[in-house]
């Protein structure tokens, strides 16, 4: 009975499969022509045996010899001719799709190398496993403290009612670094994503746009939400094929070459219009300082302040930040300019695998590997963002933006009405397991795979077309992509975000508070005492007499309990008049 073939990992060849799914190794041997000497020995040996034994005995002898050879061959192969076993201790992690428990890796022999096969034994059964094409996630081992970690109740402090940080169960830095995936995560449906650039620009469209983001038509917008295997969409930088080269948001060539060299993790931030101070990240491991790319994008105004106040010079470094000066900014609004590195970081760092965006007002206080492990890799997510600490409905968020004067009210109303016509409704429990439609967008964690890149491209297009308040357009883009795929955004608690970033005041607020503080009084130091006079102790200090003159106490202090004068003439409430020290 023949079994089904199993494809090997390298060249698609088949291996013979026996019963119960056990893979039987196929060995190929080459036949060689026997030598002449071997023939002569065979010719002398067989007639000599037949001379002293009958045919039946000769047959039994040959059968016994063949059986012995086969037995020794099987025993020798099983002991180590075809492979050497290296025992690997049980894995601490369980990888989704492949539960690794007590396995041993078989080193291939020359025959196996010809086939490109790597045999892996699971609990005594041989199987053929290729290196994973996609990262499938993992779970921490049973009994790990993070598995049973729960948030403590918030402290009952009536004086502090606003948002605050909460504990987060991070892994140690070394473990987080070791768990960084070697393969990219799976991108559902979309496999190949390219970007549109227009030459020349067509500004005559009914849907608006900008010279930086292009002028896509309403049909272009609708087609971009029809997720397919291969797509080409607007994603900023439409004036040329190379972002940062005469496209708006231009970057010096030396900086572009450095940005291409970043192939792992990028931590990106930006300060425009001198709106914030550059905050130095804290608690960063030595390994992350050497391997993670820290990039701060600034305009020329902010650059001049950094040169004056922070000593920025030709090395383009402020702490561990590499400062990149951006020229030819595409928008007059500094906050809208900040959306370019925030949402299009995958275009600016084409070879990076992961990115962590933090707003310029934030200070990073946890190592990037620990953050990505906790919120991306452990969750098997490709995009993570925190929820708003208070609001979870887009319509409520829009009204809050209008009340706070965050943007022109008519523009906010136009955007909300447009989304309502497309089906936007207030948040309800019908959206579960989605728990919020409003993010706190100052921190974004993401893996650069096609589906997450598409999400940020389409999110940026909404910001470019409508208002710069990206919280309003977030859920519309997310839900349209989720309707076509099984992909969605991972949203974590805002208090968890506040655990790894500390929010500081904007620069203008810092200067205003500095002006409101009362001046600190300056006291002149007391005159030095004369060296001829002895240092007085508390009992020798002058005391004020009834006449208002300060006199020195020359009489020794009386003993405790002894009183002078008659008891009836003593008045305790009146001061004792001392004799003048003439």
Coordinates of C-alpha atoms in Angstrom, one line a residue:
X1 CA 0.0 0.0 0.0
X2 CA 1.4 3.4 -1.0
X3 CA 1.0 6.5 1.1
X4 CA 0.5 10.1 0.1
X5 CA 3.5 12.3 -0.7
X6 CA 4.6 15.1 1.6
X7 CA 6.3 18.1 0.0
X8 CA 9.7 19.0 1.4
X9 CA 10.6 22.5 2.3
X10 CA 13.1 23.5 -0.4
X11 CA 12.3 22.3 -3.8
X12 CA 8.9 20.8 -3.6
X13 CA 10.0 17.1 -3.9
X14 CA 7.8 14.4 -2.3
X15 CA 8.7 12.1 0.5
X16 CA 7.0 8.7 1.1
X17 CA 4.4 8.8 3.9
X18 CA 3.5 5.6 5.6
X19 CA 0.6 4.8 8.0
X20 CA -0.5 7.3 10.7
X21 CA 1.2 10.1 8.9
X22 CA 4.8 8.9 9.8
X23 CA 7.2 10.2 7.2
X24 CA 9.6 7.6 5.8
X25 CA 12.8 8.9 4.6
X26 CA 13.6 8.1 1.0
X27 CA 17.2 7.3 0.4
X28 CA 18.6 7.1 -3.1
X29 CA 21.6 5.0 -3.8
X30 CA 23.7 4.8 -7.0
X31 CA 24.7 1.4 -8.4
X32 CA 28.3 1.0 -9.5
X33 CA 29.7 -1.8 -11.7
X34 CA 31.4 -4.5 -9.6
X35 CA 35.1 -4.7 -10.0
X36 CA 36.8 -7.6 -11.7
X37 CA 38.5 -8.8 -8.5
X38 CA 35.2 -8.9 -6.8
X39 CA 33.8 -11.1 -9.6
X40 CA 36.7 -13.5 -9.3
X41 CA 36.2 -13.8 -5.5
X42 CA 32.5 -14.6 -6.0
X43 CA 33.4 -17.1 -8.6
X44 CA 35.7 -19.0 -6.3
X45 CA 33.6 -18.7 -3.1
X46 CA 30.3 -20.1 -4.3
X47 CA 31.6 -23.3 -6.0
X48 CA 33.7 -24.0 -2.9
X49 CA 30.7 -23.7 -0.6
X50 CA 28.6 -25.9 -2.9
X51 CA 31.3 -28.6 -2.9
X52 CA 30.9 -29.3 0.8
X53 CA 27.2 -28.6 1.3
X54 CA 24.0 -29.5 -0.5
X55 CA 21.8 -27.0 -2.3
X56 CA 19.2 -26.7 0.5
X57 CA 21.9 -26.0 3.1
X58 CA 23.5 -23.4 0.8
X59 CA 20.1 -21.7 0.4
X60 CA 19.5 -21.6 4.1
X61 CA 23.0 -20.2 4.7
X62 CA 22.5 -17.4 2.1
X63 CA 19.1 -16.5 3.6
X64 CA 20.6 -16.3 7.1
X65 CA 23.5 -14.1 5.9
X66 CA 21.1 -11.7 4.1
X67 CA 18.9 -11.4 7.2
X68 CA 21.9 -10.7 9.3
X69 CA 23.1 -8.0 6.9
X70 CA 19.7 -6.4 6.8
X71 CA 19.4 -6.4 10.6
X72 CA 22.8 -4.9 11.1
X73 CA 22.0 -2.3 8.4
X74 CA 18.8 -1.2 10.1
X75 CA 20.5 -1.1 13.5
X76 CA 23.4 0.9 12.2
X77 CA 21.1 3.4 10.4
X78 CA 19.0 3.9 13.5
X79 CA 22.1 4.5 15.7
X80 CA 23.6 7.3 13.7
X81 CA 24.6 6.7 10.1
X82 CA 21.8 8.8 8.7
X83 CA 21.6 11.5 11.4
X84 CA 22.8 12.6 14.8
X85 CA 20.2 13.8 17.3
X86 CA 20.8 16.9 19.3
X87 CA 18.5 17.1 22.3
X88 CA 16.9 20.5 22.8
X89 CA 15.3 21.4 26.1
X90 CA 11.5 21.9 26.1
X91 CA 10.6 25.3 24.7
X92 CA 9.4 27.9 27.1
X93 CA 7.0 29.3 24.6
X94 CA 4.1 27.8 22.6
X95 CA 4.0 29.2 19.1
X96 CA 0.6 29.4 17.5
X97 CA 0.2 26.8 14.8
X98 CA 3.2 24.8 16.0
X99 CA 3.2 23.7 19.6
X100 CA 6.9 22.9 20.4
X101 CA 7.2 20.4 23.2
X102 CA 10.3 18.1 23.7
X103 CA 11.6 18.0 20.2
X104 CA 14.9 17.0 18.7
X105 CA 16.5 18.3 15.5
X106 CA 17.9 15.8 13.1
X107 CA 21.1 17.0 11.4
X108 CA 20.9 16.1 7.7
X109 CA 23.4 13.8 6.1
X110 CA 24.9 14.3 2.6
X111 CA 21.9 12.4 1.1
X112 CA 19.5 14.7 2.9
X113 CA 21.4 17.7 1.8
X114 CA 20.9 16.7 -1.8
X115 CA 17.2 16.8 -1.2
X116 CA 17.3 20.0 0.9
X117 CA 15.3 18.3 3.7
X118 CA 15.5 19.1 7.3
X119 CA 13.9 16.4 9.5
X120 CA 12.4 17.4 12.9
X121 CA 11.1 14.8 15.3
X122 CA 8.0 15.6 17.4
X123 CA 7.5 13.2 20.3
X124 CA 9.1 10.4 18.3
X125 CA 7.4 11.1 15.0
X126 CA 9.4 12.5 12.1
X127 CA 8.0 15.4 10.2
X128 CA 9.2 17.8 7.6
X129 CA 9.1 21.5 8.6
X130 CA 10.2 24.5 6.5
X131 CA 11.1 27.8 8.1
X132 CA 7.9 29.7 8.8
X133 CA 6.9 32.1 6.1
X134 CA 4.9 34.3 8.6
X135 CA 5.0 35.0 12.2
X136 CA 2.0 33.3 13.9
X137 CA 2.4 34.7 17.4
X138 CA 3.1 32.9 20.7
X139 CA 1.8 32.5 24.2
X140 CA 3.8 32.8 27.4
X141 CA 4.4 29.5 29.3
X142 CA 2.0 28.3 31.8
X143 CA 2.4 30.0 35.2
X144 CA 4.1 33.1 33.8
X145 CA 3.3 36.1 36.0
X146 CA 2.0 38.1 33.0
X147 CA -0.7 35.5 32.3
X148 CA -2.4 36.1 35.6
X149 CA -1.6 39.9 35.7
X150 CA -4.6 42.1 36.4
X151 CA -4.9 45.8 36.7
X152 CA -5.3 47.0 40.3
X153 CA -8.3 49.2 41.2
X154 CA -7.6 52.9 40.6
X155 CA -6.4 54.8 43.7
X156 CA -9.2 56.7 45.5
X157 CA -7.8 60.2 45.3
X158 CA -10.5 62.8 45.0
X159 CA -8.0 65.5 44.4
X160 CA -6.8 63.8 41.2
X161 CA -9.6 62.7 39.0
X162 CA -8.0 62.9 35.5
X163 CA -6.2 60.2 33.6
X164 CA -3.2 58.5 35.1
X165 CA -0.9 55.6 34.3
X166 CA -1.5 52.0 35.3
X167 CA 0.9 49.0 35.7
X168 CA 1.9 47.0 32.6
X169 CA 3.5 43.5 32.7
X170 CA 6.6 43.9 30.5
X171 CA 9.1 41.2 29.9
X172 CA 12.7 41.9 30.8
X173 CA 14.6 43.6 28.0
X174 CA 16.7 40.6 27.2
X175 CA 13.7 38.3 26.8
X176 CA 11.8 40.9 24.7
X177 CA 14.8 41.2 22.4
X178 CA 15.0 37.4 22.0
X179 CA 11.3 37.3 21.1
X180 CA 11.5 39.7 18.2
X181 CA 10.0 37.8 15.2
X182 CA 12.3 36.7 12.4
X183 CA 9.5 36.4 9.9
X184 CA 6.9 39.0 9.0
X185 CA 3.3 38.7 10.0
X186 CA 0.5 37.6 7.7
X187 CA -1.2 40.3 5.6
X188 CA -4.7 39.1 4.7
X189 CA -5.9 39.5 1.1
X190 CA -3.4 42.3 0.2
X191 CA 0.0 41.1 -0.8
X192 CA 1.5 43.8 -3.0
X193 CA 1.0 47.5 -2.4
X194 CA 2.4 50.3 -4.6
X195 CA 1.9 54.1 -4.5
X196 CA 0.6 56.6 -7.1
X197 CA 2.6 59.6 -8.2
X198 CA 1.2 62.0 -10.7
X199 CA 3.2 63.9 -13.2
X200 CA 1.7 66.5 -13.8
X201 CA -0.9 66.9 -11.0
X202 CA -4.6 66.9 -12.0
X203 CA -6.2 69.4 -9.6
X204 CA -9.5 69.4 -11.4
X205 CA -11.4 66.8 -9.3
X206 CA -14.6 66.9 -7.3
X207 CA -13.1 65.6 -4.1
X208 CA -10.4 68.0 -3.3
X209 CA -6.9 67.2 -2.0
X210 CA -3.5 68.8 -2.0
X211 CA -0.3 69.0 -4.0
X212 CA 1.4 66.7 -1.5
X213 CA -1.3 64.0 -1.2
X214 CA -2.7 64.4 -4.7
X215 CA -6.3 65.0 -5.9
X216 CA -7.9 61.6 -5.9
X217 CA -11.5 61.4 -7.3
X218 CA -14.4 60.0 -5.3
X219 CA -14.1 56.9 -7.5
X220 CA -10.4 56.6 -6.5
X221 CA -11.4 56.8 -2.9
X222 CA -14.0 54.1 -3.2
X223 CA -11.7 51.8 -5.1
X224 CA -9.0 52.1 -2.5
X225 CA -11.4 50.4 0.1
X226 CA -11.9 47.5 -2.3
X227 CA -9.2 45.3 -0.9
X228 CA -7.5 43.1 -3.5
X229 CA -4.3 41.1 -3.9
X230 CA -2.5 43.9 -5.6
X231 CA -3.3 47.6 -5.2
X232 CA -2.0 51.0 -6.1
X233 CA -3.2 53.9 -3.9
X234 CA -2.5 57.5 -3.2
X235 CA -0.2 57.8 -0.2
X236 CA 1.4 61.2 -0.1
X237 CA 4.6 62.2 -1.9
X238 CA 2.7 62.2 -5.3
X239 CA 5.1 64.5 -7.1
X240 CA 7.8 61.8 -7.5
X241 CA 8.7 58.1 -7.1
X242 CA 11.2 58.8 -4.2
X243 CA 9.7 60.3 -1.0
X244 CA 11.6 63.3 0.1
X245 CA 13.2 64.2 -3.2
X246 CA 11.4 67.2 -4.6
X247 CA 8.0 65.9 -3.5
X248 CA 7.3 68.3 -0.6
X249 CA 8.5 67.3 2.9
X250 CA 12.0 67.3 1.3
X251 CA 14.9 65.7 3.1
X252 CA 18.7 66.0 2.6
X253 CA 20.2 63.2 0.5
X254 CA 22.6 62.2 3.4
X255 CA 19.6 61.8 5.7
X256 CA 17.7 59.8 3.1
X257 CA 20.6 57.4 2.7
X258 CA 20.8 56.9 6.5
X259 CA 17.1 56.3 6.7
X260 CA 17.3 53.5 4.1
X261 CA 19.9 51.7 6.3
X262 CA 17.4 51.3 9.1
X263 CA 16.2 47.7 8.8
X264 CA 14.8 46.9 12.2
X265 CA 12.9 49.2 14.6
X266 CA 12.3 52.9 14.1
X267 CA 11.2 55.3 16.8
X268 CA 10.0 58.5 15.1
X269 CA 8.8 61.9 16.4
X270 CA 8.5 65.4 15.1
X271 CA 8.5 69.0 16.2
X272 CA 7.4 71.8 13.8
X273 CA 7.0 75.5 14.4
X274 CA 9.0 75.1 17.7
X275 CA 5.8 73.8 19.2
X276 CA 7.5 71.4 21.6
X277 CA 10.9 70.7 23.2
X278 CA 12.9 67.7 22.2
X279 CA 12.6 65.2 25.0
X280 CA 15.4 62.6 25.6
X281 CA 14.1 59.0 25.9
X282 CA 14.8 57.3 29.3
X283 CA 15.5 53.7 30.4
X284 CA 16.8 52.7 26.9
X285 CA 19.0 49.6 26.9
X286 CA 22.4 49.6 25.4
X287 CA 21.3 47.2 22.7
X288 CA 18.4 49.4 21.7
X289 CA 20.7 52.5 21.6
X290 CA 22.9 50.6 19.1
X291 CA 20.2 48.9 17.0
X292 CA 17.0 51.0 17.1
X293 CA 16.8 54.1 14.9
X294 CA 15.7 57.2 16.8
X295 CA 14.6 60.0 14.3
X296 CA 13.3 63.4 15.2
X297 CA 11.9 65.5 12.3
X298 CA 12.1 69.3 12.7
X299 CA 11.7 72.3 10.5
X300 CA 14.2 75.1 10.1
X301 CA 12.7 77.2 12.9
X302 CA 13.0 74.4 15.4
X303 CA 16.5 73.6 14.2
X304 CA 17.7 77.2 15.0
X305 CA 16.3 76.8 18.6
X306 CA 18.0 73.4 19.0
X307 CA 21.3 74.9 17.9
X308 CA 20.9 77.7 20.4
X309 CA 19.6 75.8 23.3
X310 CA 20.7 72.2 22.9
X311 CA 24.0 72.5 21.0
X312 CA 22.9 70.9 17.8
X313 CA 25.8 70.8 15.4
X314 CA 27.1 68.9 12.4
X315 CA 26.7 65.5 13.9
X316 CA 22.9 66.0 13.8
X317 CA 22.4 64.5 17.2
X318 CA 20.5 65.6 20.3
X319 CA 21.0 62.8 22.8
X320 CA 20.1 59.6 21.0
X321 CA 17.8 61.4 18.5
X322 CA 19.1 61.9 15.0
X323 CA 17.7 65.2 14.0
X324 CA 16.4 65.5 10.4
X325 CA 15.6 68.9 9.1
X326 CA 12.7 69.0 6.7
X327 CA 12.5 71.6 3.9
X328 CA 9.6 72.7 1.7
X329 CA 6.9 71.7 4.1
X330 CA 3.7 70.8 2.3
X331 CA 1.2 72.5 4.7
X332 CA 1.0 75.8 6.5
X333 CA -0.4 74.0 9.6
X334 CA 2.4 72.5 11.7
X335 CA 0.1 69.9 13.1
X336 CA -0.9 68.7 9.7
X337 CA 2.8 68.5 8.7
X338 CA 3.2 66.2 11.7
X339 CA 0.8 63.7 10.2
X340 CA 3.3 62.9 7.4
X341 CA 5.9 61.1 9.6
X342 CA 3.2 59.9 11.9
X343 CA 1.2 58.0 9.3
X344 CA 3.7 57.6 6.4
X345 CA 6.7 56.4 8.3
X346 CA 6.7 53.2 6.1
X347 CA 7.3 55.3 3.1
X348 CA 10.1 57.3 4.7
X349 CA 11.8 54.1 6.1
X350 CA 11.2 51.6 3.3
X351 CA 13.4 48.9 4.8
X352 CA 12.2 49.1 8.5
X353 CA 10.1 46.3 9.9
X354 CA 8.6 48.0 13.0
X355 CA 7.9 51.6 14.0
X356 CA 6.9 53.4 17.2
X357 CA 5.5 56.9 16.7
X358 CA 5.3 59.3 19.6
X359 CA 4.1 62.9 19.5
X360 CA 6.6 65.6 20.2
X361 CA 5.0 66.4 23.5
X362 CA 5.8 62.9 24.9
X363 CA 8.8 61.5 26.6
X364 CA 9.6 57.8 26.1
X365 CA 10.5 56.1 29.4
X366 CA 10.4 52.3 28.4
X367 CA 12.6 50.4 26.0
X368 CA 11.1 50.0 22.5
X369 CA 11.6 46.2 22.5
X370 CA 9.5 45.8 25.7
X371 CA 6.8 48.0 24.3
X372 CA 6.6 46.2 20.9
X373 CA 6.7 42.8 22.7
X374 CA 3.8 43.7 25.0
X375 CA 1.5 45.3 22.6
X376 CA 2.3 43.8 19.2
X377 CA 4.2 40.5 19.3
X378 CA 2.4 39.0 22.3
X379 CA -0.9 40.0 20.8
X380 CA 0.0 38.8 17.3
X381 CA -1.0 42.3 16.0
X382 CA 0.3 44.4 13.2
X383 CA -1.2 47.7 14.4
X384 CA -1.8 48.9 17.9
X385 CA -3.1 52.2 19.3
X386 CA -4.5 53.3 22.6
X387 CA -8.2 54.2 23.2
X388 CA -9.2 57.7 24.3
X389 CA -9.3 57.8 28.0
X390 CA -12.8 59.2 28.1
X391 CA -14.6 59.2 24.8
X392 CA -15.4 56.2 22.6
X393 CA -17.9 57.7 20.1
X394 CA -16.9 59.6 17.0
X395 CA -19.9 61.9 17.1
X396 CA -19.1 62.8 20.7
X397 CA -15.4 63.3 19.8
X398 CA -16.4 65.7 17.0
X399 CA -18.5 67.8 19.3
X400 CA -15.7 67.9 21.8
X401 CA -13.3 69.2 19.1
X402 CA -15.7 71.9 18.1
X403 CA -16.2 73.0 21.7
X404 CA -12.4 73.2 22.3
X405 CA -11.8 75.1 19.1
X406 CA -9.5 72.4 17.7
X407 CA -10.5 73.0 14.1
X408 CA -13.0 75.0 12.1
X409 CA -16.5 73.9 13.1
X410 CA -17.9 74.0 9.6
X411 CA -15.1 71.7 8.3
X412 CA -15.8 69.2 11.2
X413 CA -19.5 69.3 10.5
X414 CA -18.9 68.6 6.8
X415 CA -16.7 65.6 7.5
X416 CA -19.1 64.1 10.0
X417 CA -22.1 64.5 7.6
X418 CA -20.1 62.9 4.8
X419 CA -19.4 59.9 7.1
X420 CA -23.0 59.7 8.2
X421 CA -24.1 59.5 4.6
X422 CA -21.7 56.5 4.2
X423 CA -23.2 54.8 7.2
X424 CA -21.5 56.2 10.3
X425 CA -23.6 55.6 13.4
X426 CA -23.0 56.2 17.1
X427 CA -21.0 53.5 18.9
X428 CA -23.0 50.7 20.4
X429 CA -22.4 47.3 21.9
X430 CA -23.2 45.8 18.5
X431 CA -19.6 46.7 17.5
X432 CA -18.1 44.3 20.1
X433 CA -15.4 43.1 20.4
X434 CA -14.5 46.6 19.2
X435 CA -14.6 48.6 22.3
X436 CA -13.9 52.1 21.0
X437 CA -14.1 54.2 17.8
X438 CA -11.9 57.0 19.2
X439 CA -8.1 56.6 19.6
X440 CA -5.7 58.6 21.6
X441 CA -3.5 59.0 18.5
X442 CA -0.3 60.4 20.1
X443 CA 1.3 56.9 20.1
X444 CA 1.2 54.3 17.2
X445 CA 2.8 50.9 17.2
X446 CA 2.9 49.0 13.9
X447 CA 4.6 46.4 11.8
X448 CA 5.2 47.4 8.2
X449 CA 3.2 44.8 6.3
X450 CA 1.0 45.6 3.3
X451 CA -2.3 45.6 5.1
X452 CA -1.1 48.0 7.9
X453 CA 0.6 50.2 5.3
X454 CA -2.6 50.4 3.4
X455 CA -4.5 51.4 6.5
X456 CA -2.2 54.3 7.3
X457 CA -2.2 55.4 3.6
X458 CA -6.0 55.6 3.5
X459 CA -6.1 57.2 7.0
X460 CA -3.7 59.9 5.7
X461 CA -5.8 60.5 2.6
X462 CA -8.8 61.3 4.9
X463 CA -6.7 63.7 7.0
X464 CA -5.4 65.3 3.7
X465 CA -8.9 65.6 2.3
X466 CA -10.9 66.6 5.4
X467 CA -9.7 68.0 8.8
X468 CA -6.4 67.2 10.4
X469 CA -8.2 65.8 13.5
X470 CA -7.3 62.1 12.8
X471 CA -9.5 60.8 15.6
X472 CA -12.6 61.6 13.5
X473 CA -11.5 59.6 10.5
X474 CA -9.9 56.6 12.3
X475 CA -12.9 54.4 12.7
X476 CA -14.2 54.9 9.2
X477 CA -11.0 53.7 7.6
X478 CA -10.7 50.8 10.1
X479 CA -14.2 49.6 9.6
X480 CA -14.1 49.8 5.8
X481 CA -10.9 47.6 5.7
X482 CA -12.3 45.2 8.3
X483 CA -15.4 44.7 6.2
X484 CA -13.2 43.3 3.4
X485 CA -10.7 41.3 5.5
X486 CA -10.4 39.8 8.9
X487 CA -7.8 42.4 9.9
X488 CA -8.4 45.0 12.6
X489 CA -6.6 47.3 14.9
X490 CA -5.5 46.3 18.4
X491 CA -6.6 49.0 20.9
X492 CA -5.2 49.0 24.4
X493 CA -6.0 51.1 27.5
X494 CA -5.0 54.7 27.7
X495 CA -3.5 54.2 31.2
X496 CA -1.2 51.6 29.7
X497 CA 0.0 54.1 27.1
X498 CA 0.7 56.6 29.9
X499 CA 2.9 53.9 31.5
X500 CA 5.6 54.1 28.8
X501 CA 5.3 57.8 27.7
X502 CA 5.1 60.9 29.9
X503 CA 3.2 63.8 28.6
X504 CA 4.8 67.2 28.9
X505 CA 3.5 70.7 28.3
X506 CA 3.9 72.3 24.9
X507 CA 6.6 74.9 24.6
X508 CA 4.1 77.9 24.7
X509 CA 2.4 76.5 27.8
X510 CA 5.8 76.1 29.5
X511 CA 6.7 79.7 28.8
X512 CA 3.3 80.9 30.0
X513 CA 3.5 79.0 33.2
X514 CA 7.1 80.3 33.7
X515 CA 5.7 83.9 33.4
X516 CA 2.9 83.3 35.9
X517 CA 5.2 82.0 38.6
X518 CA 5.9 84.7 41.3
X519 CA 9.6 85.7 41.5
X520 CA 11.6 83.8 44.0
X521 CA 12.8 86.3 46.7
X522 CA 16.6 86.6 47.0
X523 CA 18.0 87.0 50.5
X524 CA 21.4 88.5 51.1
X525 CA 23.6 86.3 53.2
X526 CA 24.1 87.4 56.9
X527 CA 27.3 89.3 57.7
X528 CA 30.1 87.1 59.0
X529 CA 30.5 87.0 62.8
X530 CA 33.6 88.5 64.4
X531 CA 36.2 85.9 65.2
X532 CA 36.9 87.6 68.7
X533 CA 33.5 86.9 70.0
X534 CA 32.6 83.3 71.1
X535 CA 29.8 81.5 69.3
X536 CA 26.6 81.8 71.3
X537 CA 24.3 78.9 72.1
X538 CA 20.6 79.1 72.7
X539 CA 20.9 79.9 76.4
X540 CA 23.4 82.7 75.8
X541 CA 21.3 84.6 73.2
X542 CA 20.1 88.0 74.1
X543 CA 16.5 88.3 75.4
X544 CA 14.2 91.3 75.1
X545 CA 13.7 93.2 78.4
X546 CA 10.7 95.4 79.3
X547 CA 12.5 98.5 78.4
X548 CA 12.9 97.2 74.8
X549 CA 16.6 96.8 75.0
X550 CA 18.3 93.5 74.3
X551 CA 20.7 92.6 77.0
X552 CA 23.0 89.7 77.4
X553 CA 22.4 87.2 80.1
X554 CA 25.4 87.3 82.5
X555 CA 24.0 85.4 85.5
X556 CA 24.2 81.6 85.3
X557 CA 20.9 79.8 84.8
X558 CA 19.1 78.8 88.0
X559 CA 18.6 75.2 88.8
X560 CA 15.4 73.7 88.0
X561 CA 12.9 73.7 90.8
X562 CA 14.5 76.5 92.8
X563 CA 12.5 79.8 93.1
X564 CA 13.7 83.2 94.2
X565 CA 11.7 85.5 96.5
X566 CA 8.6 84.9 98.3
X567 CA 6.0 82.8 96.6
X568 CA 3.3 85.3 97.1
X569 CA 5.2 88.2 95.4
X570 CA 6.0 86.2 92.2
X571 CA 4.1 87.1 89.1
X572 CA 4.6 84.6 86.3
X573 CA 2.9 86.5 83.6
X574 CA 5.2 89.5 83.8
X575 CA 8.7 89.6 82.4
X576 CA 11.6 89.8 84.9
X577 CA 13.4 93.1 84.7
X578 CA 17.1 92.5 84.5
X579 CA 19.7 95.0 85.8
X580 CA 21.3 97.1 83.2
X581 CA 24.7 95.9 82.1
X582 CA 26.5 99.1 82.3

